[in-house]
mmCIF file of C-alpha atoms in Angstrom:
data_model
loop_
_atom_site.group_PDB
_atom_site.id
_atom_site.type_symbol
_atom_site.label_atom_id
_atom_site.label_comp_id
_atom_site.label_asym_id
_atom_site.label_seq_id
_atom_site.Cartn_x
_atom_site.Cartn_y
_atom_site.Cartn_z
ATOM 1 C CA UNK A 1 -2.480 -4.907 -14.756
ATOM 2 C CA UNK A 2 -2.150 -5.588 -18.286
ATOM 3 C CA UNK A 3 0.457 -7.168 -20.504
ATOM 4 C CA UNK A 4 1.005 -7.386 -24.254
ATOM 5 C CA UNK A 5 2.737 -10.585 -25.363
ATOM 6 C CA UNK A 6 3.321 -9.088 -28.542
ATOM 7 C CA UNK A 7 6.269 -6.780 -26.646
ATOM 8 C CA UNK A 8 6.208 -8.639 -23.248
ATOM 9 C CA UNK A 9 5.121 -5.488 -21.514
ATOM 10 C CA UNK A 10 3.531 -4.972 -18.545
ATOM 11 C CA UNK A 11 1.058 -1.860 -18.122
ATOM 12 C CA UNK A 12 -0.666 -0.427 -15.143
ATOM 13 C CA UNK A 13 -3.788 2.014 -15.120
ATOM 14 C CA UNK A 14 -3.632 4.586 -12.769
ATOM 15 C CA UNK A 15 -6.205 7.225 -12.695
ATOM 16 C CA UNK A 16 -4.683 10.326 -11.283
ATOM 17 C CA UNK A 17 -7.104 12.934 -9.316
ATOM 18 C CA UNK A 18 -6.645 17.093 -10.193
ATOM 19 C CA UNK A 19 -6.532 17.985 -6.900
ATOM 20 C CA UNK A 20 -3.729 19.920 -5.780
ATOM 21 C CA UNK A 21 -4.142 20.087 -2.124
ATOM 22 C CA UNK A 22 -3.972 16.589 -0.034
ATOM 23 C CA UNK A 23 -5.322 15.673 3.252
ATOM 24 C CA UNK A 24 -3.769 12.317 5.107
ATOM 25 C CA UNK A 25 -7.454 11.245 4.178
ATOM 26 C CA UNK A 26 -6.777 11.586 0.435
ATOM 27 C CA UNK A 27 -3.316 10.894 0.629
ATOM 28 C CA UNK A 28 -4.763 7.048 2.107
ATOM 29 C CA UNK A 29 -7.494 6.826 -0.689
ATOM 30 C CA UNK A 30 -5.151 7.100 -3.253
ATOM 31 C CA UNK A 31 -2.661 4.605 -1.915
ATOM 32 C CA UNK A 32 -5.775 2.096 -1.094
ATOM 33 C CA UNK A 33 -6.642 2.647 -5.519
ATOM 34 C CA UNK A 34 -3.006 0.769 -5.839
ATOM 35 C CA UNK A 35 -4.386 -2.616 -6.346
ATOM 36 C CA UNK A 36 -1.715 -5.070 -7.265
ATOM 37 C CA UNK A 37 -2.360 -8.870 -5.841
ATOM 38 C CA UNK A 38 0.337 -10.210 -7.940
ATOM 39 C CA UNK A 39 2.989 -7.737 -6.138
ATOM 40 C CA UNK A 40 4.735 -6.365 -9.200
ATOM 41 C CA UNK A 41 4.660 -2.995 -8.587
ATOM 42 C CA UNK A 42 4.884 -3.981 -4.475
ATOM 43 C CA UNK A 43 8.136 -1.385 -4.235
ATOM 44 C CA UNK A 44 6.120 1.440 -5.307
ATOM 45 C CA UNK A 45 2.944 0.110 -3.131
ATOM 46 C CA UNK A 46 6.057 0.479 -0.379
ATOM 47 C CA UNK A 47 6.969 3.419 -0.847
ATOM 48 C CA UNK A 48 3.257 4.813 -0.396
ATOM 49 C CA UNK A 49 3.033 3.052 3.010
ATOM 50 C CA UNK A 50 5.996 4.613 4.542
ATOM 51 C CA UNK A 51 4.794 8.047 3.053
ATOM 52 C CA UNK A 52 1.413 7.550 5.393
ATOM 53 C CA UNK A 53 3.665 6.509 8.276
ATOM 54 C CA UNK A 54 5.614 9.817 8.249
ATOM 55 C CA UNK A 55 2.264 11.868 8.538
ATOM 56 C CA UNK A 56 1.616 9.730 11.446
ATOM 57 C CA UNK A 57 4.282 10.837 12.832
ATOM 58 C CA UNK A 58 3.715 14.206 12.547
ATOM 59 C CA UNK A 59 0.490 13.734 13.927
ATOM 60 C CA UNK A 60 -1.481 14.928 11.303
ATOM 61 C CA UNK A 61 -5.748 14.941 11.253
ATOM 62 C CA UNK A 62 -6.802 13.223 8.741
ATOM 63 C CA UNK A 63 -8.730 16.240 6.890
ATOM 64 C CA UNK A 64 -5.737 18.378 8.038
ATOM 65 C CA UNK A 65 -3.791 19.584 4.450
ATOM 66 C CA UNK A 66 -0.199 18.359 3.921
ATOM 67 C CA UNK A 67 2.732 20.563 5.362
ATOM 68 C CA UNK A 68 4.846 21.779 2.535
ATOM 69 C CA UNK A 69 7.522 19.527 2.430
ATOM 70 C CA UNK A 70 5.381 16.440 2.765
ATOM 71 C CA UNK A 71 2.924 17.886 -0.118
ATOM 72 C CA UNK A 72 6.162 18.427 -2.181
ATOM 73 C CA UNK A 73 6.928 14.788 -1.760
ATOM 74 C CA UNK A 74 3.815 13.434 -2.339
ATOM 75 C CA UNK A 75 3.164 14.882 -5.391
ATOM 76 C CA UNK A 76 6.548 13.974 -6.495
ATOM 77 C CA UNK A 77 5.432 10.445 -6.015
ATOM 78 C CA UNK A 78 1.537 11.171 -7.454
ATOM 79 C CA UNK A 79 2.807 12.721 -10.719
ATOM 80 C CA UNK A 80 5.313 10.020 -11.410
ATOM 81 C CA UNK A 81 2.935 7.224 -10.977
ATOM 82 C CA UNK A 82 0.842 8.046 -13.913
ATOM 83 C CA UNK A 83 3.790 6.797 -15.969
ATOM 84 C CA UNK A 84 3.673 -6.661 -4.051
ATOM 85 C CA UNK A 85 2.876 -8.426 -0.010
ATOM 86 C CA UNK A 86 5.543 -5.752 1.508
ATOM 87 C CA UNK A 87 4.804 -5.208 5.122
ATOM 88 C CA UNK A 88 5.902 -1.504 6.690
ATOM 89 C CA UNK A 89 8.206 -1.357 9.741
ATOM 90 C CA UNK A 90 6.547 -0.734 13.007
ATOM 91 C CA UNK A 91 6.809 2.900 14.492
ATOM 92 C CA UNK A 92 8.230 1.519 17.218
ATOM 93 C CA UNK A 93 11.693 1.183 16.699
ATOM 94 C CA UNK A 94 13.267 -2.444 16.476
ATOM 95 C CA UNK A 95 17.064 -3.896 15.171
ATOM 96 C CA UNK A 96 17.526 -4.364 11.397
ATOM 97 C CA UNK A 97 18.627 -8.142 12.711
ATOM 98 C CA UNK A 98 15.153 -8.296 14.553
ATOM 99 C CA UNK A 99 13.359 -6.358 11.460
ATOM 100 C CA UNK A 100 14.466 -9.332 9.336
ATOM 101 C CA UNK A 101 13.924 -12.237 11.953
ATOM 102 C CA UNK A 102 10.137 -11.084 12.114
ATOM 103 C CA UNK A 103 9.854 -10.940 7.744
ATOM 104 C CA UNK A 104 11.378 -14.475 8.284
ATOM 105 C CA UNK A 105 8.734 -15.627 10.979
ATOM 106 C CA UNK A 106 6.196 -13.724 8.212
ATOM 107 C CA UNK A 107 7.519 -15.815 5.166
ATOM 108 C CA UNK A 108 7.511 -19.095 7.290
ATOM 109 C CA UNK A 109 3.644 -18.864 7.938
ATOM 110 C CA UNK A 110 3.164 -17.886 4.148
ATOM 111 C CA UNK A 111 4.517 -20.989 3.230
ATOM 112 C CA UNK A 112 2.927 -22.960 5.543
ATOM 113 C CA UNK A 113 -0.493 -22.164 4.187
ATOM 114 C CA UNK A 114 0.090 -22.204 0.638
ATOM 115 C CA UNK A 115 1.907 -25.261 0.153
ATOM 116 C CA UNK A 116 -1.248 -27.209 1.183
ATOM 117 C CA UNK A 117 -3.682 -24.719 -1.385
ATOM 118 C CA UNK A 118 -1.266 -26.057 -4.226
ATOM 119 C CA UNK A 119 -2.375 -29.920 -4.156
ATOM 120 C CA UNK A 120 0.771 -30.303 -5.834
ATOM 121 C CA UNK A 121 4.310 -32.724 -4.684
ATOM 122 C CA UNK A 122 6.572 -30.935 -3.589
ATOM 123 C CA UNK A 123 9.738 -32.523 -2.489
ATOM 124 C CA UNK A 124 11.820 -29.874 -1.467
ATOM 125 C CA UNK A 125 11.373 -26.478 -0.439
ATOM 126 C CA UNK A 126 14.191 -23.256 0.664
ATOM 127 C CA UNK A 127 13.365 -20.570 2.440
ATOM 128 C CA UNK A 128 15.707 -17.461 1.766
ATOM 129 C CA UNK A 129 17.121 -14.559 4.007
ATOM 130 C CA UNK A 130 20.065 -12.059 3.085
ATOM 131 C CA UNK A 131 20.454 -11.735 6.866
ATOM 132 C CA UNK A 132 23.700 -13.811 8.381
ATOM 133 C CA UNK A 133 22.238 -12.914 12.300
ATOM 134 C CA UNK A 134 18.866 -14.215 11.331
ATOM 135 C CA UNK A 135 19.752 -17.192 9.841
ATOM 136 C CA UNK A 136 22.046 -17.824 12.399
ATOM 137 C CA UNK A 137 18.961 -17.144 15.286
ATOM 138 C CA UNK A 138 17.181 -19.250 13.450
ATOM 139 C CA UNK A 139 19.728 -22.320 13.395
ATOM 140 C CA UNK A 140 19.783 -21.668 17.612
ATOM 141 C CA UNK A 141 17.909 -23.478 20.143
ATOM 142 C CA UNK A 142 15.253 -21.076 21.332
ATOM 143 C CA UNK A 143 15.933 -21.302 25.119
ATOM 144 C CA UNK A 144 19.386 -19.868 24.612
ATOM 145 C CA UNK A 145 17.962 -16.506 23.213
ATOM 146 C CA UNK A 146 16.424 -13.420 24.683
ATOM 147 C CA UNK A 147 12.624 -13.781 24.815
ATOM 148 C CA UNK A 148 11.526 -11.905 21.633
ATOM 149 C CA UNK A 149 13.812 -13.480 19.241
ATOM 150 C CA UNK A 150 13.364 -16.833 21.056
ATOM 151 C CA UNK A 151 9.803 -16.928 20.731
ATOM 152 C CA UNK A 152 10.052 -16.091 17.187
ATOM 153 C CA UNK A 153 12.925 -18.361 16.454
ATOM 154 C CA UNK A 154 10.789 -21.480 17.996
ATOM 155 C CA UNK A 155 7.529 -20.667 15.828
ATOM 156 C CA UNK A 156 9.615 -20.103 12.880
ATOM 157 C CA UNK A 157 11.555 -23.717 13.212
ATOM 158 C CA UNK A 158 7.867 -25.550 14.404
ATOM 159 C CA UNK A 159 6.361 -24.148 10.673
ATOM 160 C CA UNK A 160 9.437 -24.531 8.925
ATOM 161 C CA UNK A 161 10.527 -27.910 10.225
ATOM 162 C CA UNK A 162 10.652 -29.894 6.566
ATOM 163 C CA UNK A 163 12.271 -26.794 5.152
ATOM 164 C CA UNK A 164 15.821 -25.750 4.298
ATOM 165 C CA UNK A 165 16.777 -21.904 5.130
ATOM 166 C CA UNK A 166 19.506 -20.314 2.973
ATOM 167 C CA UNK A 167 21.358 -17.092 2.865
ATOM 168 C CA UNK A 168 21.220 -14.938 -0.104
ATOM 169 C CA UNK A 169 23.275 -11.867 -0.526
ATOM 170 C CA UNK A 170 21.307 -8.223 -0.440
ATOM 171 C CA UNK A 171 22.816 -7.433 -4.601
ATOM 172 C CA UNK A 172 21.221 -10.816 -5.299
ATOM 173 C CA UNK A 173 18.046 -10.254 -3.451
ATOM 174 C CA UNK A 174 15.074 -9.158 -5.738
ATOM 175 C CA UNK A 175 12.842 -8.717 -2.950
ATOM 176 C CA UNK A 176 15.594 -6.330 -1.246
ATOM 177 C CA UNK A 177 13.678 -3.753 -3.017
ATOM 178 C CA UNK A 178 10.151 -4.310 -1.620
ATOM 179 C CA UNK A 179 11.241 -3.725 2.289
ATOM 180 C CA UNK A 180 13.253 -0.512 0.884
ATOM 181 C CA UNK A 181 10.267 0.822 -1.624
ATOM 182 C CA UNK A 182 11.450 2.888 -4.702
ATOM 183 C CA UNK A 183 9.555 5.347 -7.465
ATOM 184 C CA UNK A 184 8.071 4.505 -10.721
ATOM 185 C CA UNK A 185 11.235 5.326 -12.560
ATOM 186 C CA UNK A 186 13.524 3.591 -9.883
ATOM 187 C CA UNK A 187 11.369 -0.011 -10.680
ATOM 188 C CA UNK A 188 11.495 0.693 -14.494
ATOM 189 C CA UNK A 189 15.240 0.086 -14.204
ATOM 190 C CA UNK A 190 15.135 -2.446 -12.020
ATOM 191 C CA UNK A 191 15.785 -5.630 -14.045
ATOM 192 C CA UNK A 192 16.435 -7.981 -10.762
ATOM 193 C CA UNK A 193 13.062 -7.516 -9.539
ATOM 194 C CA UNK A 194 11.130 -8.591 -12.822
ATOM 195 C CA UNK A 195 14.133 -11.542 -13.027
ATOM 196 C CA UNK A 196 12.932 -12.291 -9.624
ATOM 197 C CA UNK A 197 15.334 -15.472 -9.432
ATOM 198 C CA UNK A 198 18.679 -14.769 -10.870
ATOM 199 C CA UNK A 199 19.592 -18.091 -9.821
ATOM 200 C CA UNK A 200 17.169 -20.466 -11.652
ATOM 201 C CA UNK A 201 17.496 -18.183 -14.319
ATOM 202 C CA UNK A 202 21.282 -19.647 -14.515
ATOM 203 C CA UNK A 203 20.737 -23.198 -13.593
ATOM 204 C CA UNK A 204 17.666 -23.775 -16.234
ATOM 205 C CA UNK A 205 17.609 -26.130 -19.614
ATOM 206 C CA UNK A 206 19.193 -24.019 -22.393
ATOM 207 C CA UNK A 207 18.584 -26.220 -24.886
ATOM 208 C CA UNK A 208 16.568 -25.381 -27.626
ATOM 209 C CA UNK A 209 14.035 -28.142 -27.300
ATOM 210 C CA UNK A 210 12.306 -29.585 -24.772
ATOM 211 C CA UNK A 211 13.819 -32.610 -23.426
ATOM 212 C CA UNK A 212 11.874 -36.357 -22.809
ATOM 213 C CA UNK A 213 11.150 -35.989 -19.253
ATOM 214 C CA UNK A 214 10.553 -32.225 -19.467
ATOM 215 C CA UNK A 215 7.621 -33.020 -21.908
ATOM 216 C CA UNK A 216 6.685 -36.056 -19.241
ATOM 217 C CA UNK A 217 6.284 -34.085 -16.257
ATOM 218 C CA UNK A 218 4.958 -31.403 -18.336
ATOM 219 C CA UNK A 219 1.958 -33.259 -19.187
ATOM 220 C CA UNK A 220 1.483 -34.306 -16.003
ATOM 221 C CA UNK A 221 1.416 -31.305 -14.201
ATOM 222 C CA UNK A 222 -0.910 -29.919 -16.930
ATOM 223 C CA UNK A 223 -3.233 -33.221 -16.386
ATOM 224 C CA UNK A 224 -3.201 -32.741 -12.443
ATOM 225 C CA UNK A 225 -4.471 -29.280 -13.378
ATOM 226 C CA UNK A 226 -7.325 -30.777 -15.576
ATOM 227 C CA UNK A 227 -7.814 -32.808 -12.777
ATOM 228 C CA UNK A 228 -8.246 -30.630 -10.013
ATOM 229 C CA UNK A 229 -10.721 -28.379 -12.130
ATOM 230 C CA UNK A 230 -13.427 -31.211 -12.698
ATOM 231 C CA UNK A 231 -12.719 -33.961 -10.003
ATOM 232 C CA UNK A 232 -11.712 -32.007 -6.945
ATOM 233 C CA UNK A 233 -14.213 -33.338 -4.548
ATOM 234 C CA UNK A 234 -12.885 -36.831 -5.805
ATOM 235 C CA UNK A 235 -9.668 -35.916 -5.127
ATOM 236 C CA UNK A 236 -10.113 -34.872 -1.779
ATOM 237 C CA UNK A 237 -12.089 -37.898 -0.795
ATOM 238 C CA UNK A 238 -9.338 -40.005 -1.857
ATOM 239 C CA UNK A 239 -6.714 -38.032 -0.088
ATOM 240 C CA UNK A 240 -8.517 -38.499 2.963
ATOM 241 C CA UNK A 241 -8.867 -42.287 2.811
ATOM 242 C CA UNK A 242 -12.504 -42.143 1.755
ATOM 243 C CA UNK A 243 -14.423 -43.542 -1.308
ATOM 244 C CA UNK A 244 -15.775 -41.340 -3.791
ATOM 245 C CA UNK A 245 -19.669 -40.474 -3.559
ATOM 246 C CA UNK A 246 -22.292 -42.567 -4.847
ATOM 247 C CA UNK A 247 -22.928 -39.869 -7.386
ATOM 248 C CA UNK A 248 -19.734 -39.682 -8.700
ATOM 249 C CA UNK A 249 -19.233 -40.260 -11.937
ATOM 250 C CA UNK A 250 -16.154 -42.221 -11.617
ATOM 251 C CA UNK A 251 -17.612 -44.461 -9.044
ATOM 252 C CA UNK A 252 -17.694 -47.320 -10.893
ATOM 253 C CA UNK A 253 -14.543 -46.931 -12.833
ATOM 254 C CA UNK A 254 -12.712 -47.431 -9.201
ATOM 255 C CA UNK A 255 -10.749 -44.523 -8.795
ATOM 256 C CA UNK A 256 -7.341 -43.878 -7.038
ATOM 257 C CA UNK A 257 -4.424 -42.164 -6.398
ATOM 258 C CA UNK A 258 -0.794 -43.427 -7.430
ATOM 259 C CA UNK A 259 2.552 -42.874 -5.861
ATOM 260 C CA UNK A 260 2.556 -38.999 -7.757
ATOM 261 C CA UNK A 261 -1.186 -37.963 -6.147
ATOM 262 C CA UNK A 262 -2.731 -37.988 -9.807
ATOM 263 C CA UNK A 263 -6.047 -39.551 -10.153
ATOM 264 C CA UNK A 264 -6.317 -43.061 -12.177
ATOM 265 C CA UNK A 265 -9.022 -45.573 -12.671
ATOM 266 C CA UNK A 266 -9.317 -48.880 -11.970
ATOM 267 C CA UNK A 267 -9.800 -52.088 -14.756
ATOM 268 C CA UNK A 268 -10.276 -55.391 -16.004
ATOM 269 C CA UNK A 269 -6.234 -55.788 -16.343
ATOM 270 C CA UNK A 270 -5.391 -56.049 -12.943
ATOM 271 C CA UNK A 271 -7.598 -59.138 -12.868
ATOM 272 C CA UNK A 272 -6.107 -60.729 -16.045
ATOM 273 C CA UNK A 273 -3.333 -63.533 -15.956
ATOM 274 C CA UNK A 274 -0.512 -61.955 -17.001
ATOM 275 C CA UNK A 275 3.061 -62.962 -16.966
#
């Protein structure tokens, strides 16, 4: 994934094979070349999954050659893509309502391990579903629901406890498109899903310059970063209620934390007789 600043565009390298027959084998390798940690093209990615789940249906061997119609649509797909997570529905055949209780149960864990990984304060944090009957399952004691959405619901309100769910309508819902999946020239016209949050979008700073406190918290952020990169095992130490190591080399500048997690040293002024 590439992008050019100069035109703020973003350009993917796909290296497309000359074969023109496909086995579910090949059809798999090509969809495994789609590597794209950052999501952006996670519709198309999508789209390639539920391709592979229809030949599963069909019950295809994997060195067997694509019927027809399935060849027809795969190279429909192939040809176009030489110009994020997403998770596939089960074969097994659950509610929509139950489809989107289980993505909420998948976002809730998500959060709950990376808010730790960002050593960052964060004071409050929404979690978003364009489903009313989720939302409202999720807002429900457990006990009075049947046993699959109950056990979901109570693992989703145990990891998302300090959390605030919201609804979101589907038109307003970037990520809509990932759980649907969509062609190369179906994303292209997408503008929601490079947007991603029409919302901030609308409530941010228009003013042309950068405000007093934007520039403060600015340069903090940037000087956590810093940080992070060369005193991490400080850091940690501290967080935990520890003293640094004796071959630290802030030792014996006495090192702490303040009230915003950022990492000060100690000095002679604290010991001064000030008014």
């Amino acid at each position: 994934m590439l992008w050019d600043p100069k035109v703020d565009c973003l350009t993917y390298k796909v290296k497309i094979s000359d074969k023109v027959n496909f086995s579910k084998r090949d059809v798999l390798s090509e969809i495994a070349k789609l590597y794209d940690p950052l999501g952006l093209i996670g519709p198309i990615v999508t789209k390639a999954k539920i391709f592979i789940q229809e030949l599963w249906k069909i019950k295809l061997d994997w060195s067997e050659q694509l019927p027809p119609d399935a060849m027809e649509e795969w190279m429909n797909f192939y040809q176009k893509l030489s110009r994020n997570k997403s998770r596939v529905a089960p074969l097994k055949t659950l509610t929509i309502p139950r489809l989107e209780l289980s993505a909420a149960l998948l976002l809730s864990r998500l959060v709950k391990k990376v808010v730790p990984i960002l050593q960052l304060p964060i004071h409050k944090i929404w979690m978003w579903t364009d489903s009313t009957i989720a939302l409202a399952w999720i807002k429900t004691e457990p006990h009075k629901l049947k046993t699959f959405v109950s056990n979901r619901v109570a693992e989703i309100q145990a990891l998302s406890k300090d959390y605030h769910w919201k609804h979101v309508s589907s038109k307003d819902n970037p990520a809509d498109l990932i759980s649907r999946g969509c062609n190369v020239d179906e994303l292209l016209k997408n503008e929601m899903w490079f947007i991603n949050n029409i919302k901030a979008k609308e409530s941010c700073n228009k003013e042309k310059y950068l405000t007093a406190d934007e520039i403060k918290r600015s340069t903090e952020f940037l000087a956590k970063i810093a940080q992070l990169s060369e005193f991490k095992a400080e850091i940690d130490a501290l967080k935990k209620g520890k003293g640094v190591s004796k071959t630290s080399k802030l030792r014996a500048l006495d090192p702490f934390l303040d009230e915003n997690s950022s990492l000060r040293v100690g000095g002679r002024l604290s010991n001064a007789d000030l008014p």
